Amino acid sequence: MTHVTLKDIQKTYPNGFNALEPSSFSIEQGEFAVLVGPSGCGKSTLLRMVAGLEEISGGELRIAGRVVNDVDPADRDIAMVFQNYALYPHMTVSKNIGYGLKNRGIDKGVIEAKVAEAANMLNLNDYLDRKPSQLSGGQRQRVAMGRAIVRDPEVFLFDEPLSNLDAKLRNQMRIEIRALQRRLGVTSIYVTHDQVEAMTMADRIIVMNAGKIEQIGTPAEVYHSPASTFVASFMGAPPMNLLEAERNGQRLHLHGQDICAAPDAGSVTVGIRPEDLIPDPAGPLQMQVEIVEELGANRLLHGTMGGDRITVHLPNTVPAAAGPLALKMKEGALSLFDAVSGKRL
């Protein structure tokens, strides 16, 4: 069942700047959708339009079947979790969580019950009488989530909620947020510039670039079948290798080696994921390894292939050192893109 629908939604500022080109997609009931892209791509603008914090210049926005373009934020039945927590410093954790309900005139007993339930869900029972200044970053983010949970909204909106946390805490919190969302079953839209967060948390990813949607798909679809060279280079750590192929009659060659039949297109860019290149003494591709980066269970080899930069991702059981290395590709590992438009062929 479709729960949030955006039809040709766009944002143009009075100075004529198009922050968001006409964009359309739907989010199903209970789905966790992640908007991901670099800074300035329009993802936070889009989220703020769904929240009602940014005026919609064109198109139609529906939440639970209701057109909400001109509905006040307080009446859209959404709850938003911000990057900076937005907690009241003079209030206790308990009062911060229940403040929105108090403002709506909810009975005190109901508020206390909802706060207790949220605190238990978020492991905040021991902190209800503390002020935000007495909490860690992760605990403050849990309080912000508790404030959203007690409202029992139609939609959760997350605006880069983990960007202020250190790496270890980010990893922990993304697991907690995803587990909580699945438990509650609330439709959620999550904004991040971190492709690891997007890959690990999303039911579906919406990749954005320069105010446009580049691709919508599951994490597996976006990773293994990127719709453009932008998606290929943005999604993945390390990103996909993008190499310029040469056309030789009806075949494509990569640094002199025949790799596949040539598509009916002009110049072609070949995409190969770093883990899809395998050392093989008889391999047709020749890499010059410059740096071996140790990652514990894995290692990255950085170097060149002809005039192209290239990275290879190997398990630590495979020996590696600087110098020449022969490689072969896994079967079915190639992605082909139009070298001019960047679109997948």
mmCIF file of C-alpha atoms in Angstrom:
data_model
loop_
_atom_site.group_PDB
_atom_site.id
_atom_site.type_symbol
_atom_site.label_atom_id
_atom_site.label_comp_id
_atom_site.label_asym_id
_atom_site.label_seq_id
_atom_site.Cartn_x
_atom_site.Cartn_y
_atom_site.Cartn_z
ATOM 1 C CA MET A 1 0.000 0.000 0.000
ATOM 2 C CA THR A 2 1.454 3.363 -1.091
ATOM 3 C CA HIS A 3 1.847 5.655 1.899
ATOM 4 C CA VAL A 4 3.824 8.682 0.674
ATOM 5 C CA THR A 5 3.586 9.813 -2.940
ATOM 6 C CA LEU A 6 5.541 12.600 -4.627
ATOM 7 C CA LYS A 7 4.375 13.507 -8.118
ATOM 8 C CA ASP A 8 6.543 15.960 -10.084
ATOM 9 C CA ILE A 9 7.588 17.697 -6.852
ATOM 10 C CA GLN A 10 9.965 20.581 -7.522
ATOM 11 C CA LYS A 11 11.609 23.493 -5.748
ATOM 12 C CA THR A 12 12.570 26.800 -7.363
ATOM 13 C CA TYR A 13 13.726 29.710 -5.216
ATOM 14 C CA PRO A 14 12.738 33.327 -5.943
ATOM 15 C CA ASN A 15 16.185 33.992 -7.476
ATOM 16 C CA GLY A 16 15.441 31.321 -10.105
ATOM 17 C CA PHE A 17 17.688 28.609 -8.650
ATOM 18 C CA ASN A 18 16.253 25.111 -9.205
ATOM 19 C CA ALA A 19 17.107 23.207 -6.039
ATOM 20 C CA LEU A 20 14.989 20.234 -7.090
ATOM 21 C CA GLU A 21 13.943 19.255 -10.609
ATOM 22 C CA PRO A 22 10.469 17.642 -10.986
ATOM 23 C CA SER A 23 10.768 14.381 -9.057
ATOM 24 C CA SER A 24 8.336 11.498 -8.593
ATOM 25 C CA PHE A 25 8.392 8.378 -6.421
ATOM 26 C CA SER A 26 6.227 6.493 -3.943
ATOM 27 C CA ILE A 27 7.047 4.946 -0.573
ATOM 28 C CA GLU A 28 5.104 1.932 0.645
ATOM 29 C CA GLN A 29 3.516 1.511 4.069
ATOM 30 C CA GLY A 30 6.241 0.589 6.575
ATOM 31 C CA GLU A 31 9.069 1.059 4.079
ATOM 32 C CA PHE A 32 12.435 2.578 5.059
ATOM 33 C CA ALA A 33 13.514 4.811 2.164
ATOM 34 C CA VAL A 34 16.903 6.538 2.166
ATOM 35 C CA LEU A 35 17.692 9.707 0.202
ATOM 36 C CA VAL A 36 21.441 9.752 -0.437
ATOM 37 C CA GLY A 37 23.755 12.041 -2.352
ATOM 38 C CA PRO A 38 26.513 14.626 -1.946
ATOM 39 C CA SER A 39 26.049 17.938 -0.161
ATOM 40 C CA GLY A 40 23.847 20.330 -2.129
ATOM 41 C CA CYS A 41 22.129 17.634 -4.214
ATOM 42 C CA GLY A 42 18.622 18.545 -2.928
ATOM 43 C CA LYS A 43 17.960 15.646 -0.557
ATOM 44 C CA SER A 44 17.432 17.764 2.592
ATOM 45 C CA THR A 45 15.340 20.235 0.594
ATOM 46 C CA LEU A 46 13.109 17.370 -0.526
ATOM 47 C CA LEU A 47 12.779 16.077 3.043
ATOM 48 C CA ARG A 48 11.885 19.552 4.326
ATOM 49 C CA MET A 49 9.202 19.809 1.642
ATOM 50 C CA VAL A 50 7.679 16.553 2.876
ATOM 51 C CA ALA A 51 7.835 17.945 6.430
ATOM 52 C CA GLY A 52 6.206 21.226 5.405
ATOM 53 C CA LEU A 53 9.249 23.269 6.399
ATOM 54 C CA GLU A 54 9.934 24.239 2.781
ATOM 55 C CA GLU A 55 7.300 25.463 0.335
ATOM 56 C CA ILE A 56 6.587 23.218 -2.663
ATOM 57 C CA SER A 57 7.005 25.099 -5.960
ATOM 58 C CA GLY A 58 5.170 22.539 -8.063
ATOM 59 C CA GLY A 59 3.772 19.029 -8.073
ATOM 60 C CA GLU A 60 1.699 17.105 -5.567
ATOM 61 C CA LEU A 61 2.562 15.528 -2.219
ATOM 62 C CA ARG A 62 0.312 12.917 -0.634
ATOM 63 C CA ILE A 63 0.663 11.347 2.820
ATOM 64 C CA ALA A 64 -1.689 8.460 3.609
ATOM 65 C CA GLY A 65 -3.762 9.404 0.562
ATOM 66 C CA ARG A 66 -4.224 13.051 1.600
ATOM 67 C CA VAL A 67 -2.820 15.956 -0.461
ATOM 68 C CA VAL A 68 -0.734 17.978 2.011
ATOM 69 C CA ASN A 69 0.951 20.632 -0.176
ATOM 70 C CA ASP A 70 -0.651 23.464 1.782
ATOM 71 C CA VAL A 71 -1.105 21.683 5.133
ATOM 72 C CA ASP A 72 0.818 23.084 8.126
ATOM 73 C CA PRO A 73 3.707 20.920 9.401
ATOM 74 C CA ALA A 74 1.910 20.309 12.709
ATOM 75 C CA ASP A 75 -1.079 18.870 10.846
ATOM 76 C CA ARG A 76 0.798 16.510 8.509
ATOM 77 C CA ASP A 77 1.094 13.746 11.123
ATOM 78 C CA ILE A 78 4.863 13.436 10.689
ATOM 79 C CA ALA A 79 7.674 13.343 13.255
ATOM 80 C CA MET A 80 11.161 14.586 12.421
ATOM 81 C CA VAL A 81 14.527 13.677 13.955
ATOM 82 C CA PHE A 82 17.161 16.337 13.296
ATOM 83 C CA GLN A 83 20.946 16.249 13.028
ATOM 84 C CA ASN A 84 21.379 18.556 16.022
ATOM 85 C CA TYR A 85 18.838 16.725 18.263
ATOM 86 C CA ALA A 86 16.850 19.986 18.901
ATOM 87 C CA LEU A 87 16.331 19.199 22.599
ATOM 88 C CA TYR A 88 15.304 21.740 25.235
ATOM 89 C CA PRO A 89 18.378 22.120 27.494
ATOM 90 C CA HIS A 90 16.393 23.184 30.582
ATOM 91 C CA MET A 91 14.038 20.180 30.461
ATOM 92 C CA THR A 92 14.636 16.644 31.685
ATOM 93 C CA VAL A 93 14.699 13.714 29.301
ATOM 94 C CA SER A 94 11.178 12.787 30.369
ATOM 95 C CA LYS A 95 9.817 16.270 29.681
ATOM 96 C CA ASN A 96 11.664 16.518 26.344
ATOM 97 C CA ILE A 97 10.105 13.269 25.160
ATOM 98 C CA GLY A 98 6.602 14.234 26.259
ATOM 99 C CA TYR A 99 6.682 17.938 25.382
ATOM 100 C CA GLY A 100 4.970 17.590 22.002
ATOM 101 C CA LEU A 101 2.113 15.623 23.558
ATOM 102 C CA LYS A 102 1.739 18.187 26.341
ATOM 103 C CA ASN A 103 1.456 20.956 23.746
ATOM 104 C CA ARG A 104 -1.366 19.060 22.072
ATOM 105 C CA GLY A 105 -3.295 18.874 25.353
ATOM 106 C CA ILE A 106 -2.924 15.120 25.812
ATOM 107 C CA ASP A 107 -3.911 13.780 29.251
ATOM 108 C CA LYS A 108 -1.018 13.670 31.729
ATOM 109 C CA GLY A 109 -1.510 9.963 32.455
ATOM 110 C CA VAL A 110 -1.389 9.125 28.745
ATOM 111 C CA ILE A 111 1.795 11.174 28.343
ATOM 112 C CA GLU A 112 3.480 9.397 31.245
ATOM 113 C CA ALA A 113 2.545 5.992 29.824
ATOM 114 C CA LYS A 114 3.828 6.864 26.347
ATOM 115 C CA VAL A 115 7.064 8.347 27.715
ATOM 116 C CA ALA A 116 7.655 5.231 29.833
ATOM 117 C CA GLU A 117 7.032 2.979 26.823
ATOM 118 C CA ALA A 118 9.416 4.956 24.594
ATOM 119 C CA ALA A 119 12.082 5.121 27.314
ATOM 120 C CA ASN A 120 11.905 1.364 27.775
ATOM 121 C CA MET A 121 12.187 0.839 24.018
ATOM 122 C CA LEU A 122 15.248 3.100 23.810
ATOM 123 C CA ASN A 123 17.001 2.045 27.038
ATOM 124 C CA LEU A 124 16.521 5.508 28.565
ATOM 125 C CA ASN A 125 14.863 4.434 31.833
ATOM 126 C CA ASP A 126 17.901 5.407 33.914
ATOM 127 C CA TYR A 127 18.158 8.868 32.342
ATOM 128 C CA LEU A 128 14.615 10.252 32.529
ATOM 129 C CA ASP A 129 15.486 12.819 35.221
ATOM 130 C CA ARG A 130 18.676 14.044 33.574
ATOM 131 C CA LYS A 131 19.138 17.146 31.420
ATOM 132 C CA PRO A 132 20.496 16.861 27.845
ATOM 133 C CA SER A 133 23.862 18.299 28.957
ATOM 134 C CA GLN A 134 24.335 15.221 31.136
ATOM 135 C CA LEU A 135 23.939 12.811 28.217
ATOM 136 C CA SER A 136 26.257 11.464 25.537
ATOM 137 C CA GLY A 137 25.603 12.176 21.850
ATOM 138 C CA GLY A 138 24.058 8.762 21.339
ATOM 139 C CA GLN A 139 21.767 9.185 24.348
ATOM 140 C CA ARG A 140 20.626 12.605 23.099
ATOM 141 C CA GLN A 141 19.791 11.090 19.736
ATOM 142 C CA ARG A 142 17.731 8.415 21.490
ATOM 143 C CA VAL A 143 15.817 11.145 23.322
ATOM 144 C CA ALA A 144 15.094 12.856 19.998
ATOM 145 C CA MET A 145 13.843 9.534 18.640
ATOM 146 C CA GLY A 146 11.718 9.014 21.756
ATOM 147 C CA ARG A 147 10.070 12.378 21.197
ATOM 148 C CA ALA A 148 9.187 11.246 17.653
ATOM 149 C CA ILE A 149 7.946 7.799 18.738
ATOM 150 C CA VAL A 150 5.430 9.040 21.322
ATOM 151 C CA ARG A 151 3.603 11.023 18.661
ATOM 152 C CA ASP A 152 2.721 7.767 16.860
ATOM 153 C CA PRO A 153 3.050 9.525 13.465
ATOM 154 C CA GLU A 154 2.181 8.382 9.964
ATOM 155 C CA VAL A 155 5.775 9.050 8.817
ATOM 156 C CA PHE A 156 9.203 9.370 10.449
ATOM 157 C CA LEU A 157 11.595 11.847 8.804
ATOM 158 C CA PHE A 158 15.319 11.627 9.631
ATOM 159 C CA ASP A 159 17.624 14.479 8.548
ATOM 160 C CA GLU A 160 21.212 13.151 8.808
ATOM 161 C CA PRO A 161 20.629 12.145 12.458
ATOM 162 C CA LEU A 162 23.996 10.428 12.945
ATOM 163 C CA SER A 163 26.411 12.901 11.358
ATOM 164 C CA ASN A 164 27.425 14.420 14.725
ATOM 165 C CA LEU A 165 28.416 11.053 16.218
ATOM 166 C CA ASP A 166 31.783 9.298 16.082
ATOM 167 C CA ALA A 167 32.246 6.321 13.746
ATOM 168 C CA LYS A 168 31.725 3.588 16.354
ATOM 169 C CA LEU A 169 28.557 5.206 17.709
ATOM 170 C CA ARG A 170 27.219 5.809 14.184
ATOM 171 C CA ASN A 171 27.524 2.092 13.468
ATOM 172 C CA GLN A 172 25.693 1.227 16.684
ATOM 173 C CA MET A 173 22.940 3.815 16.214
ATOM 174 C CA ARG A 174 22.162 2.898 12.617
ATOM 175 C CA ILE A 175 21.516 -0.685 13.743
ATOM 176 C CA GLU A 176 19.308 0.585 16.589
ATOM 177 C CA ILE A 177 17.319 2.934 14.338
ATOM 178 C CA ARG A 178 16.713 0.237 11.734
ATOM 179 C CA ALA A 179 15.681 -2.336 14.340
ATOM 180 C CA LEU A 180 13.342 0.174 16.001
ATOM 181 C CA GLN A 181 11.749 1.153 12.675
ATOM 182 C CA ARG A 182 11.098 -2.484 11.822
ATOM 183 C CA ARG A 183 9.574 -3.059 15.240
ATOM 184 C CA LEU A 184 7.262 -0.046 14.932
ATOM 185 C CA GLY A 185 6.516 -0.507 11.228
ATOM 186 C CA VAL A 186 6.366 3.255 10.620
ATOM 187 C CA THR A 187 7.006 4.523 7.087
ATOM 188 C CA SER A 188 10.349 6.346 7.203
ATOM 189 C CA ILE A 189 12.354 8.696 4.985
ATOM 190 C CA TYR A 190 16.010 9.040 5.957
ATOM 191 C CA VAL A 191 18.477 11.572 4.528
ATOM 192 C CA THR A 192 22.223 10.954 4.538
ATOM 193 C CA HIS A 193 25.354 11.738 2.522
ATOM 194 C CA ASP A 194 26.924 8.502 3.803
ATOM 195 C CA GLN A 195 26.509 5.697 1.258
ATOM 196 C CA VAL A 196 27.348 3.063 3.913
ATOM 197 C CA GLU A 197 24.333 4.222 5.967
ATOM 198 C CA ALA A 198 22.194 4.086 2.838
ATOM 199 C CA MET A 199 23.335 0.575 1.861
ATOM 200 C CA THR A 200 22.953 -0.916 5.342
ATOM 201 C CA MET A 201 19.658 0.694 6.392
ATOM 202 C CA ALA A 202 17.445 1.095 3.336
ATOM 203 C CA ASP A 203 14.678 -1.026 1.907
ATOM 204 C CA ARG A 204 15.080 1.226 -1.122
ATOM 205 C CA ILE A 205 17.653 3.891 -1.939
ATOM 206 C CA ILE A 206 16.923 7.116 -3.827
ATOM 207 C CA VAL A 207 20.243 8.415 -5.190
ATOM 208 C CA MET A 208 20.253 12.149 -5.883
ATOM 209 C CA ASN A 209 22.666 14.404 -7.744
ATOM 210 C CA ALA A 210 22.422 18.108 -8.594
ATOM 211 C CA GLY A 211 18.705 18.333 -7.821
ATOM 212 C CA LYS A 212 17.757 15.215 -9.797
ATOM 213 C CA ILE A 213 17.008 11.595 -8.961
ATOM 214 C CA GLU A 214 19.704 9.408 -10.547
ATOM 215 C CA GLN A 215 18.331 6.018 -9.496
ATOM 216 C CA ILE A 216 15.758 4.354 -7.236
ATOM 217 C CA GLY A 217 16.249 0.738 -6.212
ATOM 218 C CA THR A 218 17.121 -1.744 -3.519
ATOM 219 C CA PRO A 219 20.678 -1.584 -2.143
ATOM 220 C CA ALA A 220 21.584 -4.638 -4.259
ATOM 221 C CA GLU A 221 20.145 -3.087 -7.441
ATOM 222 C CA VAL A 222 21.910 0.233 -6.907
ATOM 223 C CA TYR A 223 25.224 -1.473 -6.110
ATOM 224 C CA HIS A 224 25.294 -4.163 -8.796
ATOM 225 C CA SER A 225 23.417 -2.331 -11.562
ATOM 226 C CA PRO A 226 24.159 1.398 -11.192
ATOM 227 C CA ALA A 227 22.105 3.519 -13.588
ATOM 228 C CA SER A 228 24.927 5.972 -14.295
ATOM 229 C CA THR A 229 28.626 6.592 -13.756
ATOM 230 C CA PHE A 230 27.652 8.976 -10.945
ATOM 231 C CA VAL A 231 25.844 6.205 -9.046
ATOM 232 C CA ALA A 232 28.694 3.784 -9.809
ATOM 233 C CA SER A 233 31.281 6.164 -8.370
ATOM 234 C CA PHE A 234 29.181 7.351 -5.410
ATOM 235 C CA MET A 235 27.798 4.033 -4.134
ATOM 236 C CA GLY A 236 30.409 1.624 -2.859
ATOM 237 C CA ALA A 237 33.455 1.851 -0.622
ATOM 238 C CA PRO A 238 35.713 1.738 -2.543
ATOM 239 C CA PRO A 239 33.696 2.864 -5.577
ATOM 240 C CA MET A 240 33.445 1.093 -8.915
ATOM 241 C CA ASN A 241 36.455 1.341 -11.206
ATOM 242 C CA LEU A 242 35.550 3.332 -14.336
ATOM 243 C CA LEU A 243 37.809 2.634 -17.314
ATOM 244 C CA GLU A 244 37.700 3.901 -20.882
ATOM 245 C CA ALA A 245 37.214 1.092 -23.429
ATOM 246 C CA GLU A 246 38.377 1.083 -27.040
ATOM 247 C CA ARG A 247 36.130 -0.084 -29.879
ATOM 248 C CA ASN A 248 37.693 -2.614 -32.251
ATOM 249 C CA GLY A 249 35.126 -3.457 -34.909
ATOM 250 C CA GLN A 250 32.267 -5.241 -33.158
ATOM 251 C CA ARG A 251 34.234 -5.790 -29.933
ATOM 252 C CA LEU A 252 35.295 -3.691 -26.948
ATOM 253 C CA HIS A 253 38.897 -3.776 -25.824
ATOM 254 C CA LEU A 254 40.345 -2.709 -22.483
ATOM 255 C CA HIS A 255 44.019 -1.799 -22.729
ATOM 256 C CA GLY A 256 44.417 -4.070 -25.709
ATOM 257 C CA GLN A 257 42.411 -6.994 -24.319
ATOM 258 C CA ASP A 258 39.127 -8.171 -25.863
ATOM 259 C CA ILE A 259 36.479 -8.005 -23.120
ATOM 260 C CA CYS A 260 33.010 -8.151 -24.723
ATOM 261 C CA ALA A 261 30.806 -7.380 -27.711
ATOM 262 C CA ALA A 262 30.534 -3.675 -28.406
ATOM 263 C CA PRO A 263 27.110 -2.127 -27.711
ATOM 264 C CA ASP A 264 25.348 0.000 -30.289
ATOM 265 C CA ALA A 265 26.736 3.230 -28.885
ATOM 266 C CA GLY A 266 29.624 5.631 -29.298
ATOM 267 C CA SER A 267 32.477 5.750 -26.793
ATOM 268 C CA VAL A 268 31.999 3.430 -23.815
ATOM 269 C CA THR A 269 33.064 3.522 -20.156
ATOM 270 C CA VAL A 270 33.556 0.128 -18.505
ATOM 271 C CA GLY A 271 32.679 -0.273 -14.833
ATOM 272 C CA ILE A 272 34.192 -3.043 -12.661
ATOM 273 C CA ARG A 273 33.727 -3.371 -8.914
ATOM 274 C CA PRO A 274 37.084 -3.708 -7.047
ATOM 275 C CA GLU A 275 36.075 -7.119 -5.665
ATOM 276 C CA ASP A 276 35.379 -8.428 -9.189
ATOM 277 C CA LEU A 277 39.055 -8.279 -10.227
ATOM 278 C CA ILE A 278 41.015 -11.419 -9.323
ATOM 279 C CA PRO A 279 44.794 -11.959 -9.408
ATOM 280 C CA ASP A 280 45.677 -14.610 -12.000
ATOM 281 C CA PRO A 281 49.161 -15.193 -13.483
ATOM 282 C CA ALA A 282 47.499 -15.860 -16.838
ATOM 283 C CA GLY A 283 45.069 -12.935 -16.489
ATOM 284 C CA PRO A 284 44.752 -10.651 -19.528
ATOM 285 C CA LEU A 285 44.709 -7.356 -17.607
ATOM 286 C CA GLN A 286 47.913 -5.835 -16.263
ATOM 287 C CA MET A 287 47.888 -3.616 -13.171
ATOM 288 C CA GLN A 288 50.803 -1.724 -11.665
ATOM 289 C CA VAL A 289 50.251 -1.848 -7.892
ATOM 290 C CA GLU A 290 51.486 1.293 -6.128
ATOM 291 C CA ILE A 291 49.982 1.046 -2.633
ATOM 292 C CA VAL A 292 48.687 -1.894 -0.565
ATOM 293 C CA GLU A 293 46.189 -0.705 2.048
ATOM 294 C CA GLU A 294 45.653 -3.195 4.888
ATOM 295 C CA LEU A 295 42.107 -3.352 6.342
ATOM 296 C CA GLY A 296 42.418 -6.353 8.649
ATOM 297 C CA ALA A 297 40.370 -9.109 7.022
ATOM 298 C CA ASN A 298 40.779 -7.456 3.605
ATOM 299 C CA ARG A 299 43.251 -5.334 1.689
ATOM 300 C CA LEU A 300 42.955 -2.744 -1.071
ATOM 301 C CA LEU A 301 45.423 -2.508 -3.917
ATOM 302 C CA HIS A 302 45.689 0.937 -5.513
ATOM 303 C CA GLY A 303 47.504 1.543 -8.774
ATOM 304 C CA THR A 304 47.134 2.022 -12.513
ATOM 305 C CA MET A 305 46.046 0.078 -15.570
ATOM 306 C CA GLY A 306 47.322 1.850 -18.626
ATOM 307 C CA GLY A 307 46.343 5.467 -18.031
ATOM 308 C CA ASP A 308 43.472 4.658 -15.648
ATOM 309 C CA ARG A 309 43.489 4.622 -11.843
ATOM 310 C CA ILE A 310 42.237 1.330 -10.445
ATOM 311 C CA THR A 311 41.509 -0.329 -7.091
ATOM 312 C CA VAL A 312 41.341 -4.054 -6.337
ATOM 313 C CA HIS A 313 39.666 -5.454 -3.198
ATOM 314 C CA LEU A 314 41.134 -8.743 -1.940
ATOM 315 C CA PRO A 315 40.844 -10.954 1.146
ATOM 316 C CA ASN A 316 43.971 -10.856 3.327
ATOM 317 C CA THR A 317 44.664 -14.490 2.439
ATOM 318 C CA VAL A 318 45.739 -13.405 -1.059
ATOM 319 C CA PRO A 319 49.364 -12.199 -1.070
ATOM 320 C CA ALA A 320 49.955 -8.749 -2.543
ATOM 321 C CA ALA A 321 52.832 -6.325 -2.957
ATOM 322 C CA ALA A 322 53.740 -3.256 -4.974
ATOM 323 C CA GLY A 323 54.660 -4.013 -8.554
ATOM 324 C CA PRO A 324 53.063 -5.605 -11.647
ATOM 325 C CA LEU A 325 49.988 -7.809 -11.143
ATOM 326 C CA ALA A 326 48.023 -9.810 -13.722
ATOM 327 C CA LEU A 327 44.239 -9.790 -13.247
ATOM 328 C CA LYS A 328 41.126 -11.396 -14.656
ATOM 329 C CA MET A 329 37.488 -10.359 -14.240
ATOM 330 C CA LYS A 330 34.739 -12.408 -12.628
ATOM 331 C CA GLU A 331 32.134 -13.579 -15.094
ATOM 332 C CA GLY A 332 29.280 -11.099 -15.544
ATOM 333 C CA ALA A 333 31.180 -8.386 -13.662
ATOM 334 C CA LEU A 334 31.067 -5.663 -16.337
ATOM 335 C CA SER A 335 28.853 -2.594 -16.327
ATOM 336 C CA LEU A 336 28.858 -0.510 -19.511
ATOM 337 C CA PHE A 337 28.056 3.211 -19.661
ATOM 338 C CA ASP A 338 27.786 5.766 -22.424
ATOM 339 C CA ALA A 339 30.981 7.786 -22.053
ATOM 340 C CA VAL A 340 29.219 11.061 -22.960
ATOM 341 C CA SER A 341 25.941 10.905 -21.017
ATOM 342 C CA GLY A 342 27.191 8.578 -18.273
ATOM 343 C CA LYS A 343 23.984 6.522 -18.541
ATOM 344 C CA ARG A 344 24.035 2.727 -18.244
ATOM 345 C CA LEU A 345 23.927 0.816 -21.516
#
